[in-house]
Coordinates of C-alpha atoms and ligand atoms in Angstrom, one line a residue:
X1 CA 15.7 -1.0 15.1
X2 CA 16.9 0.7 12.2
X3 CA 16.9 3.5 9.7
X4 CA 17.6 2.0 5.8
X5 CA 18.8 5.0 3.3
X6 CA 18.4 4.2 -0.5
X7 CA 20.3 6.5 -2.9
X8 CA 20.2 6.2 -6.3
X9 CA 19.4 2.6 -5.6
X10 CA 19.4 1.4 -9.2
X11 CA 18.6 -2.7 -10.5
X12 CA 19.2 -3.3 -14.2
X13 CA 18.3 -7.2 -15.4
X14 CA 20.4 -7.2 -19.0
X15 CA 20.3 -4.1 -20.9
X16 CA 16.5 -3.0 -18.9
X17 CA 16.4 -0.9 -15.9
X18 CA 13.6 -2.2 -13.3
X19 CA 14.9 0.3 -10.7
X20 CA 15.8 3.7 -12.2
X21 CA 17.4 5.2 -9.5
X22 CA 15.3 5.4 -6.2
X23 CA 16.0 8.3 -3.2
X24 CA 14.6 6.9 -0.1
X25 CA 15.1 8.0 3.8
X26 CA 13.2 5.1 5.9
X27 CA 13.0 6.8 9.9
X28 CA 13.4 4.3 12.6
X29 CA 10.4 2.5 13.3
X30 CA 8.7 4.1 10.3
X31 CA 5.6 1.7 8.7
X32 CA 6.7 2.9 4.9
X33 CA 4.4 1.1 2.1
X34 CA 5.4 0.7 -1.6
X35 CA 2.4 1.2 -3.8
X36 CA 2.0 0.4 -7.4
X37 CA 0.8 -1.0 -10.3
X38 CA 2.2 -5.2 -11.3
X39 CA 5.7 -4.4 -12.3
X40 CA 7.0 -1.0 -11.3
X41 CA 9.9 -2.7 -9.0
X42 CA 8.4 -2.7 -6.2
X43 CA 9.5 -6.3 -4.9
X44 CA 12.9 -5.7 -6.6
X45 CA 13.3 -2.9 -4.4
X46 CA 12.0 -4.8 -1.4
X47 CA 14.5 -7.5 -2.9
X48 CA 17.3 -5.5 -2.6
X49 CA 17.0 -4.0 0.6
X50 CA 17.1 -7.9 1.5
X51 CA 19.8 -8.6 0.2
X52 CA 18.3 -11.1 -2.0
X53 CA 18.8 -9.2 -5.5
X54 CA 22.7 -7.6 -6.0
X55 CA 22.3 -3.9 -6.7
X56 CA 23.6 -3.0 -9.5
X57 CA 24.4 0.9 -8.9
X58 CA 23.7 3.2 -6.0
X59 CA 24.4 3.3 -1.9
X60 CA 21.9 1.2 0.6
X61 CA 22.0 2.1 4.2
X62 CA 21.3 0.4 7.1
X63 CA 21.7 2.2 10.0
X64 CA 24.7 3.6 9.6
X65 CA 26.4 1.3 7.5
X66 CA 26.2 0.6 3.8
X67 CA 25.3 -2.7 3.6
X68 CA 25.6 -3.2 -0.6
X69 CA 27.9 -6.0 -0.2
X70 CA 26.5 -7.3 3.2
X71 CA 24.6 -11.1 2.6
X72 CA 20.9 -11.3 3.9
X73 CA 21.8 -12.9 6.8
X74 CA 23.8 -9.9 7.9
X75 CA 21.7 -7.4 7.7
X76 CA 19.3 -8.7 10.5
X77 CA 16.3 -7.9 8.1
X78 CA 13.5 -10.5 8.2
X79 CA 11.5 -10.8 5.0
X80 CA 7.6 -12.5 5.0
X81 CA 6.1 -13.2 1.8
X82 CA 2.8 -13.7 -0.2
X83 CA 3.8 -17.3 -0.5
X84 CA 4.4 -17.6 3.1
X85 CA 6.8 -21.2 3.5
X86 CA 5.6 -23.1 6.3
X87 CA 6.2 -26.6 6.7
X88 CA 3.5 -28.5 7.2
X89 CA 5.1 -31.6 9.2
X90 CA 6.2 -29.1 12.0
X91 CA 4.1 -27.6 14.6
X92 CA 3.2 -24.5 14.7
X93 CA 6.3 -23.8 17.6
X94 CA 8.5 -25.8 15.3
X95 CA 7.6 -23.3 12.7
X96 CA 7.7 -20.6 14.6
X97 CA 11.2 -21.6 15.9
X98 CA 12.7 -22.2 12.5
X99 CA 13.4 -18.1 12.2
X100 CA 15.9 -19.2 15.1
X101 CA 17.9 -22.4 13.1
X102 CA 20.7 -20.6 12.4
X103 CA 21.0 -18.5 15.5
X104 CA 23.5 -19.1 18.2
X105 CA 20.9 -18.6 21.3
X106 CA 20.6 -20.9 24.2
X107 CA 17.1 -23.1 24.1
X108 CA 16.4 -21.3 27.7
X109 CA 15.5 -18.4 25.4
X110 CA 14.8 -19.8 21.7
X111 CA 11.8 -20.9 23.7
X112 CA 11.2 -17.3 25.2
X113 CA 11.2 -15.5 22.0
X114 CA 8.9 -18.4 20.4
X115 CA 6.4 -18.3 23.5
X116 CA 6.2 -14.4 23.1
X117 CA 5.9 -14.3 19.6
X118 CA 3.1 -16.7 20.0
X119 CA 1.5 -14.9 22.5
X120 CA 1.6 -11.2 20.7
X121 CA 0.0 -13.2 17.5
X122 CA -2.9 -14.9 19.5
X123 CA -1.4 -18.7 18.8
X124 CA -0.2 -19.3 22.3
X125 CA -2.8 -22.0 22.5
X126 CA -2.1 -23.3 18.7
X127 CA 1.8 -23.8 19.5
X128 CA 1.6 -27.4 19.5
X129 CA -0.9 -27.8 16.5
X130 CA 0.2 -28.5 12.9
X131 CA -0.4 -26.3 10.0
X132 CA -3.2 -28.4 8.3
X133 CA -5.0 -27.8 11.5
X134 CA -5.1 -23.8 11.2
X135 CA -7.0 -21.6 9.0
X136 CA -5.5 -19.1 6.5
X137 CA -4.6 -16.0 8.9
X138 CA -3.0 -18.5 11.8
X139 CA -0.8 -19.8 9.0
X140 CA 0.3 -16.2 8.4
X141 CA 0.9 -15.2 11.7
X142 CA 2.9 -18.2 12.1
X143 CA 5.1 -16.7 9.1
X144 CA 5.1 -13.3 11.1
X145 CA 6.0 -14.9 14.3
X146 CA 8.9 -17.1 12.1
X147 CA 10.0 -13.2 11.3
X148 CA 9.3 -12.0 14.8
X149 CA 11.7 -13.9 16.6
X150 CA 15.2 -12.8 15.1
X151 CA 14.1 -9.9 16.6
X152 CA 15.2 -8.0 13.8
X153 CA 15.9 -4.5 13.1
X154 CA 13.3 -4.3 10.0
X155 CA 10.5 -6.0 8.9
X156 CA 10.1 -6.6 4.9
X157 CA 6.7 -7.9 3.7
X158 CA 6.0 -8.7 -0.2
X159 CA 2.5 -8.6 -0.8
X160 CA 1.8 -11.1 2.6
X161 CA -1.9 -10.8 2.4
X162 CA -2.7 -11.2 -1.5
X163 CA -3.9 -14.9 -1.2
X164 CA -6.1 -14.1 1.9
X165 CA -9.8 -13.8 1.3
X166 CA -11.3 -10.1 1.7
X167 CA -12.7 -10.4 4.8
X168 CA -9.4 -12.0 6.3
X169 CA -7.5 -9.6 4.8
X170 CA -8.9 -7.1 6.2
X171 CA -8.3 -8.5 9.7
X172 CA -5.0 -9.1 9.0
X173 CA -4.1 -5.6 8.1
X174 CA -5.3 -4.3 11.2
X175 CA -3.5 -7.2 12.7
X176 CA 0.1 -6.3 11.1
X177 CA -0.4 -2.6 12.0
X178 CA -1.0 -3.0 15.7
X179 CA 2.0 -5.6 15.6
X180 CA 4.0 -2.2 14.3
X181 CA 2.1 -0.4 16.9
X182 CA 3.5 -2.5 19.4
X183 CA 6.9 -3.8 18.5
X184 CA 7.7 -0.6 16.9
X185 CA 10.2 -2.0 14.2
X186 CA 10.9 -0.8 11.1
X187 CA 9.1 -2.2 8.6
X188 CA 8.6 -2.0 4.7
X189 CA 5.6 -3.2 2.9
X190 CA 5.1 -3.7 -0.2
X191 CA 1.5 -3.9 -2.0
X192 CA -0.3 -3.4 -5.4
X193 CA -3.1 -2.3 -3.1
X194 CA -3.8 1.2 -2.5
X195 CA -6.6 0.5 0.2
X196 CA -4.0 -1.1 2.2
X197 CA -1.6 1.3 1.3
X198 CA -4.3 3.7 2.6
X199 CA -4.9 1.9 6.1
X200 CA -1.1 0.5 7.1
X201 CA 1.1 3.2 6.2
X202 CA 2.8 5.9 8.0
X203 CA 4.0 7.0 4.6
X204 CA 3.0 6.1 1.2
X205 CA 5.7 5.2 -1.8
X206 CA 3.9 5.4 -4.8
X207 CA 6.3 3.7 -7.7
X208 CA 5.7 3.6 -11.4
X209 CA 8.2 2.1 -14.0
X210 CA 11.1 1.9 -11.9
X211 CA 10.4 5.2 -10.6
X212 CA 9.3 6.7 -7.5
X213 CA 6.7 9.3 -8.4
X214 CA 5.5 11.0 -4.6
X215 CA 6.0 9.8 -1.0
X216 CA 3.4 11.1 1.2
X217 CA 1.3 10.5 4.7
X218 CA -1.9 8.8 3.1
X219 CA -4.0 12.2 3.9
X220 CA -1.0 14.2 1.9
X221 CA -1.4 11.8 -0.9
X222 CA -4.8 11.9 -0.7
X223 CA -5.4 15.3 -0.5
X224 CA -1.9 17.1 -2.8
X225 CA -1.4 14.5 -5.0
X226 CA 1.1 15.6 -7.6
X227 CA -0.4 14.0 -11.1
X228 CA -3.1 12.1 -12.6
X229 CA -1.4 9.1 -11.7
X230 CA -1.2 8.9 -7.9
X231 CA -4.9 11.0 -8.3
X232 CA -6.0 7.8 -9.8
X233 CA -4.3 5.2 -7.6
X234 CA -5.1 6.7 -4.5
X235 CA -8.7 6.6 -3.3
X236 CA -11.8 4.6 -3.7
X237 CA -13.5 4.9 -6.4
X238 CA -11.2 6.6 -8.3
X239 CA -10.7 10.4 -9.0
X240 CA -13.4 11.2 -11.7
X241 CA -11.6 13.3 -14.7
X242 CA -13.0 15.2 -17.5
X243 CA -11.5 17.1 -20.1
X244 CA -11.6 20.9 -19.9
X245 CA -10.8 24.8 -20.1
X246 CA -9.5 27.1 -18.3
X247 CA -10.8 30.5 -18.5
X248 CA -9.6 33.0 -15.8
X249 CA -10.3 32.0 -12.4
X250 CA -13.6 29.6 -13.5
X251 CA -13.1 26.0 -15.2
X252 CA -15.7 24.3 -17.9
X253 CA -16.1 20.9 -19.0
X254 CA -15.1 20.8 -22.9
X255 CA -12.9 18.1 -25.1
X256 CA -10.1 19.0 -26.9
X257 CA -8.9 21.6 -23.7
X258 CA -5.5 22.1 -22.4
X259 CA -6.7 21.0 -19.0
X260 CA -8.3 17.5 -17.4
X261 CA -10.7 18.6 -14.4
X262 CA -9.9 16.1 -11.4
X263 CA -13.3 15.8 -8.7
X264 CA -13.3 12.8 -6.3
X265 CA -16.7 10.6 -6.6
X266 CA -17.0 11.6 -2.9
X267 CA -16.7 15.6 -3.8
X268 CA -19.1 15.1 -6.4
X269 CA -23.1 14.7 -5.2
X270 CA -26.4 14.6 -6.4
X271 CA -29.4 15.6 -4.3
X272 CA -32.7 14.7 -4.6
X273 CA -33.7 18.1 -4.7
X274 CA -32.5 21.6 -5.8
X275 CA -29.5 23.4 -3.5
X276 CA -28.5 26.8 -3.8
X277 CA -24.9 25.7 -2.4
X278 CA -22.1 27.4 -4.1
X279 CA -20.3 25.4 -6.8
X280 CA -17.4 25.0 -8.9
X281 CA -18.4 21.9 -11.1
X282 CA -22.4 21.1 -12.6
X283 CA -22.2 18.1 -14.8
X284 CA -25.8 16.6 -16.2
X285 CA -26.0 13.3 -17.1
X286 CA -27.8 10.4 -17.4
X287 CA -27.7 7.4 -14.7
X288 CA -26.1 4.4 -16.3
X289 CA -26.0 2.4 -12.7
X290 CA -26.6 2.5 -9.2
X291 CA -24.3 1.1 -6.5
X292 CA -26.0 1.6 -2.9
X293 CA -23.8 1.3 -0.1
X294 CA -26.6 1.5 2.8
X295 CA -25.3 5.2 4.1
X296 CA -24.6 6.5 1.1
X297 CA -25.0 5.3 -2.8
X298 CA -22.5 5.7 -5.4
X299 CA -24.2 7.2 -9.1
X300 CA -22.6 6.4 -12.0
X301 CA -23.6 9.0 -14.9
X302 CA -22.8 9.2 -18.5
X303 CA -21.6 13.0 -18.8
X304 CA -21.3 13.7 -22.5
X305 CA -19.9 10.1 -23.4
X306 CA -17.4 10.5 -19.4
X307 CA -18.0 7.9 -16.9
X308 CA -18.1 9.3 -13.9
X309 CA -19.1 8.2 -10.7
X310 CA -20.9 10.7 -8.2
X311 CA -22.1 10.2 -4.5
X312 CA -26.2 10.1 -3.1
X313 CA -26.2 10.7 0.7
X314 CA -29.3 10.9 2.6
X315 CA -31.0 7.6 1.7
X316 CA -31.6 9.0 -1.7
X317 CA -31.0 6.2 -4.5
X318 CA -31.8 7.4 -7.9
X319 CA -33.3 5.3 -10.9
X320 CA -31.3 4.6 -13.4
X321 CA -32.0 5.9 -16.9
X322 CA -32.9 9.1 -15.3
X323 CA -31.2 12.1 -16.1
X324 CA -29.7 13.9 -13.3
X325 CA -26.9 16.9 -11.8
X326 CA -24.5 16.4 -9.7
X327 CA -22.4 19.4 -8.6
X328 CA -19.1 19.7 -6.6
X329 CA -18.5 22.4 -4.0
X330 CA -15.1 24.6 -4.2
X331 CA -11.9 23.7 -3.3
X332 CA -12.8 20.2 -4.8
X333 CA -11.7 20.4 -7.8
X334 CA -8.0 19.4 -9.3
X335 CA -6.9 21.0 -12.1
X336 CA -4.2 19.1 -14.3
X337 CA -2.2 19.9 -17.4
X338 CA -3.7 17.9 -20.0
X339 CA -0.4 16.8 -21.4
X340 CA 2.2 16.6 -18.7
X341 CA -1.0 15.4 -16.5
X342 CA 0.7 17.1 -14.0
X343 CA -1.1 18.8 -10.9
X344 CA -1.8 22.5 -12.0
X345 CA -4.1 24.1 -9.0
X346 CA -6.5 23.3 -7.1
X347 CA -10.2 25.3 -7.7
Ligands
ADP401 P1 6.4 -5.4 -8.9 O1 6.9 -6.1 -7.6 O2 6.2 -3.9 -8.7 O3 5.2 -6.1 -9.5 P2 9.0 -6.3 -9.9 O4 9.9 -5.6 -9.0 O5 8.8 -7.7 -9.6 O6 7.6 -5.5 -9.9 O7 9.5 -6.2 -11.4 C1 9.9 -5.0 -11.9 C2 10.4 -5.2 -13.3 O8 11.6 -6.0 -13.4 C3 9.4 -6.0 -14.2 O9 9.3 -5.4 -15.5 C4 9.9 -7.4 -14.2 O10 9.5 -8.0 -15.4 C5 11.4 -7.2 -14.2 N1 12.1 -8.3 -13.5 C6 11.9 -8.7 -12.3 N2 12.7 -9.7 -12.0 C7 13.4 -10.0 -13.1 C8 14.4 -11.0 -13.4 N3 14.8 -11.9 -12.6 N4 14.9 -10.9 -14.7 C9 14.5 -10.0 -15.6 N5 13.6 -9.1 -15.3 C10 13.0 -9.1 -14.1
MG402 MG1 6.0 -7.8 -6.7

C-alpha cells in the first residue's frame, strides 16, 4: 500500500510539452481516475508513475520516497493494460503465475498467491484452461490476477476495458471496483470514459492538454463543476448550454450575451400538461427527436437553432415535430462566463 505524490510532474517529447506540470496527492488505498479527452496525457502520466516514460521535470513520490530515478521494477507498481498480453500457449495458472517470474518466492507460495488470486477473480475452476478457451472478461481477469499477485503497493490500469463489449464492460467495472473494495490497494485508472469515471472512482482527475483542470468526488464534479469543460464531460447526456444575459438576479436566453446558461438534460422537463412550479429557465421549441428510455424519455428540441436535450418522466413520450416547453426549476441552472467559460454562479 501506498501513497504516490506528483509535483510539478512535467513530460516534454522534443520541444512539446504532453504533461505541463501536474500537482497530485494519491491517499493510500485511494481508487483515483484520470478522465479526458484522446490525448490530454493521461497514459503518459499513468506512464510515468510506472516508471516506463523518464520524467523530464518535477518530483514523484511513492510513499515516502522519490522514486524519479527508481526502474519499474522497483517501485512495486503493477500496471494492466487495454491490450492486456496473455500468452496463449500457457494456462490460465501459467499466466497468472508469470507476474511472479522474476520474483524470488518459494513455489510453496508462488502457488498460494496464484490460487488466491484465482479465487478473488472467479477462475479458480479455469486455472488449468488455456486462453483460447475463455471468453473476453476471463482473459482480463487473468491480466488482473497476473497484476494481483506481486502484491503490489498500487495498481495502474490504462484504459483495461476499451476492447470489451458494452455489456461486458459494464460487468467488469463493477468487477474491478469490488476488487478495490476488497484488496484495498491503491490504484490509478485511467479512462477516456466519463461513465466509468463516474462509477469507479473515489476521485475524479479530469485532464485537458497536459493539464489537470479539477479533481473531485464524482458528486462534487457533478454537482460544482468549475467550467464548461468538465460541465460537458461529466454527465450523461451532456450539460445543455445556451447563450444568454444576465440581468440582476434573473437570466434570459439571448445570442450575442456575456453569459452561456448551463441546465442538465435531467434538470430540464417537459410535462404533458401545464405546472404552476416555480422556474428559472422556459425554453419553447420544437421536437426534432425522441429517445425513450422505458422510465423516462429523453426530448430533443430545437430552441431557436440550440440543440438541447430535455427529460419526459411519467410515461409521457411526445411526438416529434410538435412544439413544446420545457422548463427547469431553480438552483438548476449554471451560469458561465461566456469567454473564460468559466463557472460564474449557480441560479
Ligand atoms: P492520452 O492517454 O490522454 O490519450 P497520451 O498521454 O498518450 O494521451 O498523449 C499525450 C500527448 O503526448 C499527445 O499529444 C501525444 O501525441 C503525445 N505523445 C505521447 N507519446 C509520445 C511520444 N512517444 N512521442 C511524442 N509524442 C508523444
Ligand atoms: Mg492513453
Amino acid at each position: 500500500m501506498a501513497t504516490i505524490e506528483l509535483t510539478k510532474l512535467i513530460k516534454r517529447y522534443g520541444k512539446v510539452e504532453a504533461v505541463k506540470g501536474i500537482d497530485l496527492s494519491i491517499a493510500d488505498g485511494e481508487f483515483v481516475v484520470f478522465v479526458g479527452p484522446s490525448g490530454c496525457g493521461k497514459s503518459t502520466t499513468l506512464r510515468m508513475i510506472a516508471g516506463l516514460e523518464e520524467i523530464s521535470d518535477g518530483t514523484l513520490k511513492i510513499g515516502d520516497e522519490v522514486v524519479n530515478e527508481r526502474e519499474p521494477k522497483q517501485r512495486n507498481i503493477a500496471m494492466v493494460f487495454q491490450n492486456y498480453a496473455i500468452y496463449p500457449h500457457m494456462t490460465v495458472r501459467q499466466n497468472i503465475g508469470f507476474g511472479l517470474y522474476t520474483s524470488k518466492l518459494d513455489k510453496a507460495e508462488k502457488n498460494r498467491r496464484i490460487e488466491d488470486a484465482g479465487r478473488i477473480l472467479g477462475l479458480e475452476a479455469l486455472l488449468d484452461r488455456r486462453p483460447a478457451a475463455l471468453s473476453g472478461g476471463q482473459r482480463q481477469r487473468v491480466a488482473i490476477g497476473r497484476a494481483m499477485v506481486r502484491d503490489p503497493s498500487a495498481f495502474l490500469f490504462d484504459e483495461p476495458l476499451s476492447n470489451l463489449d458494452a455489456q461486458l464492460r459494464s460487468q467488469m467495472r463493477i468487477e474491478i471496483k469490488r476488487l478495490h473494495q476488497r484488496l484495498k490497494t491503491t490504484t490509478v485508472y485511467v479512462t477516456h470514459d466519463q461513465v466509468e469515471a463516474m462509477t469507479m472512482a473515489d476521485r475524479i482527475v479530469v485532464m485537458k492538454d497536459g493539464h489537470i483542470l479539477q479533481v473531485g468526488t464524482p458528486t462534487e464534479l457533478y454537482e460544482s463543476p468549475v467550467d464548461v469543460f468538465t460541465a460537458r464531460f461529466i454527465g450523461s447526456p451532456s450539460m445543455n448550454l445556451l447563450p444568454g444575459r444576465k440581468n440582476d438576479a434573473t437570466v434570459s436566453v439571448a445570442s450575442g450575451g456575456d453569459i452561456l446558461i448551463g441546465v442538465r438534460p435531467h434538470d430540464l422537463i417537459v410535462r404533458a400538461t401545464a405546472s404552476d412550479d416555480k422556474t428559472a429557465l422556459s425554453l419553447t421549441g420544437t421536437v426534432t427527436a425522441v429517445e425513450p428510455l422505458g422510465p423516462e424519455t429523453l426530448v430533443h428540441l430545437d430552441i431557436d437553432g440550440t440543440a438541447v436535450i430535455a427529460t419526459a418522466r411519467d410515461k409521457f413520450v411526445p411526438a416529434v415535430d410538435t412544439t413544446l416547453t420545457c422548463t427547469a426549476a431553480p438552483g438548476n441552472l449554471y451560469i458561465f462566463d461566456a469567454q473564460t467559460e468559466k463557472l460564474l454562479s449557480r441560479s
